[in-house]
Amino acid sequence: EIVLTQSPATVSLSPGERATLSCRASQSVSSKLAWYQQKPGQAPRLLIYDASNRATGIPARFSGSGSGTDFTLTISSLEPDDFAVYYCQQRTNWLWTFGQGTKVEFK
Amino acid sequence: EVQLVESGGVVVQPGGSLRLSCAASGFSFRDYTMYWVRQTPEKRLEWVSLISWGGSSTYYADSVKGRFTISRDNDKNSLFLQMNSLRADDTAVYYCATDSTRQFWPPSGYFHHWGLGTLVTVSS
């Protein structure tokens, strides 16, 4: 099973600042990686798929990069609505795994 | 508008059984691979199972293989998860979700639309 490790566990930032979230895979997943946002009491929402493609309706301030084992989600300028938990997810060999999440909180 | 509404979550004793349902609307349900994903009380997300749009192919996480069965009724726009031999570590919110591609195999493996979830608690 491929293990996804996200860092940091929590990041404290202010609106307007840039957020950089990391996801590292225990072995290569090529570009088969997605990012999700989850707010309290809500289901996760797909933000990025195939490492760098924004899902429908996702603002341009969200971007993804990376391939192989190292991936990054960048939020260029945090809006108040962006404070949430972010998860990465991969699928290989008919097994799906998620990272443990990074919480983006108000500084 | 895509809607997925899960139901069936209750408190059940260890070793018990439960059947979850997911009612779909607002899209062509029969054209999409569907998933069950769960979120533990510690907020860890875990993929549980997948079923192809026609229902002929199914996959399971090792942790539920042999105990859970996924199925669907395309005429009733419904997805199901039969859960047997339940254990305490099956306690979670269970979500149904769509794949992001239509009539595509293998599926994308990304969870596009999600329901609000239904809580399953396994406890004596």
Short mmCIF file of N, CA and C in Angstrom, two decimals, chain A residues 18-105:
data_model
loop_
_atom_site.label_atom_id
_atom_site.label_comp_id
_atom_site.label_asym_id
_atom_site.label_seq_id
_atom_site.Cartn_x
_atom_site.Cartn_y
_atom_site.Cartn_z
N ARG A 18 0.34 33.35 1.11
CA ARG A 18 0.48 32.18 0.25
C ARG A 18 0.59 30.93 1.12
N ALA A 19 -0.13 29.89 0.73
CA ALA A 19 -0.06 28.62 1.44
C ALA A 19 0.59 27.58 0.54
N THR A 20 1.54 26.85 1.10
CA THR A 20 2.23 25.79 0.36
C THR A 20 2.13 24.50 1.17
N LEU A 21 1.40 23.52 0.63
CA LEU A 21 1.15 22.26 1.32
C LEU A 21 1.87 21.15 0.55
N SER A 22 2.45 20.22 1.30
CA SER A 22 3.25 19.16 0.70
C SER A 22 2.61 17.79 0.92
N CYS A 23 2.79 16.92 -0.07
CA CYS A 23 2.33 15.54 0.01
C CYS A 23 3.42 14.67 -0.59
N ARG A 24 3.90 13.71 0.19
CA ARG A 24 4.96 12.83 -0.28
C ARG A 24 4.47 11.39 -0.28
N ALA A 25 4.69 10.69 -1.39
CA ALA A 25 4.26 9.30 -1.53
C ALA A 25 5.42 8.35 -1.23
N SER A 26 5.10 7.20 -0.66
CA SER A 26 6.13 6.23 -0.29
C SER A 26 6.75 5.53 -1.52
N GLN A 27 6.06 5.61 -2.63
CA GLN A 27 6.60 5.18 -3.91
C GLN A 27 5.91 5.95 -5.02
N SER A 28 6.45 5.90 -6.22
CA SER A 28 5.93 6.74 -7.28
C SER A 28 4.47 6.46 -7.59
N VAL A 29 3.71 7.54 -7.76
CA VAL A 29 2.32 7.45 -8.20
C VAL A 29 2.16 8.16 -9.55
N SER A 30 3.29 8.39 -10.23
CA SER A 30 3.27 9.13 -11.49
C SER A 30 2.62 10.49 -11.23
N SER A 31 1.57 10.81 -11.99
CA SER A 31 0.85 12.06 -11.74
C SER A 31 -0.56 11.80 -11.23
N LYS A 32 -0.80 10.58 -10.76
CA LYS A 32 -2.14 10.17 -10.33
C LYS A 32 -2.40 10.60 -8.89
N LEU A 33 -2.49 11.90 -8.71
CA LEU A 33 -2.70 12.45 -7.37
C LEU A 33 -3.73 13.56 -7.42
N ALA A 34 -4.57 13.58 -6.38
CA ALA A 34 -5.61 14.60 -6.26
C ALA A 34 -5.50 15.31 -4.92
N TRP A 35 -6.09 16.50 -4.86
CA TRP A 35 -6.20 17.27 -3.62
C TRP A 35 -7.67 17.58 -3.36
N TYR A 36 -8.04 17.51 -2.08
CA TYR A 36 -9.40 17.80 -1.65
C TYR A 36 -9.37 18.82 -0.52
N GLN A 37 -10.43 19.61 -0.44
CA GLN A 37 -10.64 20.54 0.65
C GLN A 37 -11.83 20.07 1.46
N GLN A 38 -11.71 20.12 2.79
CA GLN A 38 -12.84 19.76 3.63
C GLN A 38 -13.03 20.80 4.72
N LYS A 39 -14.26 21.28 4.82
CA LYS A 39 -14.63 22.20 5.89
C LYS A 39 -15.46 21.45 6.92
N PRO A 40 -15.53 21.97 8.16
CA PRO A 40 -16.27 21.26 9.22
C PRO A 40 -17.72 20.99 8.83
N GLY A 41 -18.14 19.75 9.04
CA GLY A 41 -19.52 19.37 8.76
C GLY A 41 -19.84 19.15 7.29
N GLN A 42 -18.82 19.22 6.44
CA GLN A 42 -19.03 19.04 5.01
C GLN A 42 -18.22 17.86 4.49
N ALA A 43 -18.64 17.37 3.33
CA ALA A 43 -17.86 16.35 2.65
C ALA A 43 -16.64 16.98 1.98
N PRO A 44 -15.62 16.20 1.69
CA PRO A 44 -14.50 16.73 0.92
C PRO A 44 -14.94 17.22 -0.45
N ARG A 45 -14.18 18.18 -0.99
CA ARG A 45 -14.45 18.71 -2.32
C ARG A 45 -13.20 18.54 -3.17
N LEU A 46 -13.36 17.99 -4.36
CA LEU A 46 -12.23 17.80 -5.27
C LEU A 46 -11.74 19.15 -5.78
N LEU A 47 -10.44 19.43 -5.58
CA LEU A 47 -9.83 20.67 -6.05
C LEU A 47 -8.98 20.43 -7.30
N ILE A 48 -8.07 19.48 -7.20
CA ILE A 48 -7.03 19.23 -8.19
C ILE A 48 -7.00 17.73 -8.50
N TYR A 49 -6.88 17.38 -9.77
CA TYR A 49 -6.70 15.98 -10.14
C TYR A 49 -5.53 15.86 -11.12
N ASP A 50 -5.02 14.65 -11.24
CA ASP A 50 -3.83 14.42 -12.07
C ASP A 50 -2.72 15.43 -11.74
N ALA A 51 -2.57 15.69 -10.47
CA ALA A 51 -1.50 16.50 -9.87
C ALA A 51 -1.61 18.00 -10.12
N SER A 52 -2.13 18.40 -11.29
CA SER A 52 -2.06 19.83 -11.62
C SER A 52 -3.29 20.39 -12.32
N ASN A 53 -4.32 19.58 -12.50
CA ASN A 53 -5.52 20.05 -13.20
C ASN A 53 -6.59 20.48 -12.21
N ARG A 54 -7.07 21.70 -12.35
CA ARG A 54 -8.14 22.15 -11.47
C ARG A 54 -9.47 21.53 -11.86
N ALA A 55 -10.21 21.10 -10.87
CA ALA A 55 -11.55 20.58 -11.11
C ALA A 55 -12.49 21.73 -11.50
N THR A 56 -13.63 21.37 -12.03
CA THR A 56 -14.60 22.36 -12.50
C THR A 56 -14.98 23.31 -11.38
N GLY A 57 -14.89 24.61 -11.67
CA GLY A 57 -15.33 25.61 -10.72
C GLY A 57 -14.33 25.99 -9.65
N ILE A 58 -13.16 25.42 -9.68
CA ILE A 58 -12.15 25.73 -8.65
C ILE A 58 -11.38 26.99 -9.07
N PRO A 59 -11.26 27.96 -8.14
CA PRO A 59 -10.60 29.23 -8.50
C PRO A 59 -9.12 29.05 -8.87
N ALA A 60 -8.65 29.97 -9.67
CA ALA A 60 -7.27 29.89 -10.19
C ALA A 60 -6.22 30.08 -9.11
N ARG A 61 -6.60 30.55 -7.92
CA ARG A 61 -5.60 30.72 -6.86
C ARG A 61 -5.12 29.36 -6.32
N PHE A 62 -5.85 28.29 -6.65
CA PHE A 62 -5.43 26.94 -6.28
C PHE A 62 -4.63 26.34 -7.43
N SER A 63 -3.43 25.85 -7.13
CA SER A 63 -2.64 25.18 -8.15
C SER A 63 -1.92 23.99 -7.55
N GLY A 64 -1.70 22.98 -8.39
CA GLY A 64 -0.99 21.79 -7.96
C GLY A 64 0.20 21.52 -8.85
N SER A 65 1.21 20.91 -8.25
CA SER A 65 2.41 20.58 -9.03
C SER A 65 3.03 19.31 -8.47
N GLY A 66 3.97 18.77 -9.25
CA GLY A 66 4.71 17.59 -8.81
C GLY A 66 4.41 16.36 -9.62
N SER A 67 5.24 15.36 -9.44
CA SER A 67 5.06 14.05 -10.07
C SER A 67 5.97 13.07 -9.36
N GLY A 68 5.67 11.80 -9.54
CA GLY A 68 6.49 10.78 -8.88
C GLY A 68 6.11 10.63 -7.42
N THR A 69 6.93 11.18 -6.53
CA THR A 69 6.68 11.04 -5.10
C THR A 69 6.45 12.35 -4.36
N ASP A 70 6.71 13.49 -4.98
CA ASP A 70 6.61 14.77 -4.29
C ASP A 70 5.64 15.71 -4.99
N PHE A 71 4.66 16.18 -4.21
CA PHE A 71 3.59 17.00 -4.75
C PHE A 71 3.34 18.20 -3.85
N THR A 72 2.83 19.27 -4.47
CA THR A 72 2.57 20.51 -3.73
C THR A 72 1.22 21.08 -4.16
N LEU A 73 0.46 21.52 -3.18
CA LEU A 73 -0.72 22.33 -3.42
C LEU A 73 -0.40 23.74 -2.96
N THR A 74 -0.61 24.70 -3.83
CA THR A 74 -0.35 26.10 -3.52
C THR A 74 -1.64 26.89 -3.62
N ILE A 75 -1.89 27.69 -2.59
CA ILE A 75 -2.98 28.66 -2.63
C ILE A 75 -2.31 30.01 -2.66
N SER A 76 -2.45 30.71 -3.76
CA SER A 76 -1.59 31.88 -4.01
C SER A 76 -1.86 33.03 -3.05
N SER A 77 -3.12 33.24 -2.72
CA SER A 77 -3.49 34.32 -1.82
C SER A 77 -4.74 33.87 -1.07
N LEU A 78 -4.57 33.55 0.20
CA LEU A 78 -5.65 32.93 0.97
C LEU A 78 -6.86 33.85 1.11
N GLU A 79 -8.02 33.29 0.80
CA GLU A 79 -9.28 33.95 1.07
C GLU A 79 -9.83 33.39 2.39
N PRO A 80 -10.70 34.14 3.07
CA PRO A 80 -11.28 33.62 4.32
C PRO A 80 -11.95 32.25 4.17
N ASP A 81 -12.49 31.98 2.98
CA ASP A 81 -13.17 30.71 2.72
C ASP A 81 -12.21 29.53 2.56
N ASP A 82 -10.92 29.79 2.49
CA ASP A 82 -9.93 28.74 2.22
C ASP A 82 -9.42 28.07 3.48
N PHE A 83 -9.78 28.59 4.64
CA PHE A 83 -9.29 28.00 5.89
C PHE A 83 -10.07 26.70 6.14
N ALA A 84 -9.36 25.59 6.06
CA ALA A 84 -9.98 24.27 6.01
C ALA A 84 -8.89 23.21 6.15
N VAL A 85 -9.28 21.95 6.02
CA VAL A 85 -8.32 20.85 6.00
C VAL A 85 -8.18 20.37 4.55
N TYR A 86 -6.95 20.08 4.15
CA TYR A 86 -6.66 19.65 2.79
C TYR A 86 -6.04 18.25 2.82
N TYR A 87 -6.56 17.39 1.96
CA TYR A 87 -6.08 16.01 1.86
C TYR A 87 -5.56 15.73 0.45
N CYS A 88 -4.48 14.98 0.36
CA CYS A 88 -4.07 14.44 -0.93
C CYS A 88 -4.54 12.99 -1.02
N GLN A 89 -4.63 12.49 -2.24
CA GLN A 89 -5.17 11.14 -2.47
C GLN A 89 -4.55 10.56 -3.74
N GLN A 90 -4.26 9.27 -3.72
CA GLN A 90 -3.71 8.63 -4.91
C GLN A 90 -4.45 7.33 -5.17
N ARG A 91 -4.33 6.88 -6.41
CA ARG A 91 -4.88 5.57 -6.75
C ARG A 91 -3.89 4.83 -7.65
N THR A 92 -3.44 3.70 -7.20
CA THR A 92 -2.61 2.84 -8.02
C THR A 92 -2.99 1.39 -7.72
N ASN A 93 -2.94 0.58 -8.75
CA ASN A 93 -3.18 -0.86 -8.58
C ASN A 93 -4.49 -1.15 -7.84
N TRP A 94 -5.51 -0.38 -8.15
CA TRP A 94 -6.84 -0.59 -7.60
C TRP A 94 -6.88 -0.47 -6.07
N LEU A 95 -6.01 0.36 -5.55
CA LEU A 95 -6.02 0.71 -4.14
C LEU A 95 -5.93 2.22 -4.03
N TRP A 96 -6.79 2.78 -3.21
CA TRP A 96 -6.84 4.22 -3.03
C TRP A 96 -6.37 4.56 -1.62
N THR A 97 -5.52 5.55 -1.47
CA THR A 97 -5.13 6.00 -0.15
C THR A 97 -5.12 7.52 -0.08
N PHE A 98 -5.30 8.02 1.14
CA PHE A 98 -5.31 9.44 1.41
C PHE A 98 -4.16 9.78 2.36
N GLY A 99 -3.72 11.04 2.27
CA GLY A 99 -2.85 11.56 3.32
C GLY A 99 -3.65 11.86 4.56
N GLN A 100 -2.94 12.21 5.63
CA GLN A 100 -3.60 12.43 6.92
C GLN A 100 -4.18 13.84 7.06
N GLY A 101 -3.88 14.71 6.09
CA GLY A 101 -4.45 16.04 6.08
C GLY A 101 -3.54 17.12 6.62
N THR A 102 -3.71 18.32 6.07
CA THR A 102 -3.06 19.54 6.58
C THR A 102 -4.16 20.55 6.87
N LYS A 103 -4.14 21.06 8.08
CA LYS A 103 -5.11 22.08 8.47
C LYS A 103 -4.52 23.45 8.22
N VAL A 104 -5.23 24.28 7.46
CA VAL A 104 -4.84 25.67 7.26
C VAL A 104 -5.71 26.50 8.20
N GLU A 105 -5.08 27.10 9.21
CA GLU A 105 -5.84 27.84 10.22
C GLU A 105 -5.45 29.30 10.22
#
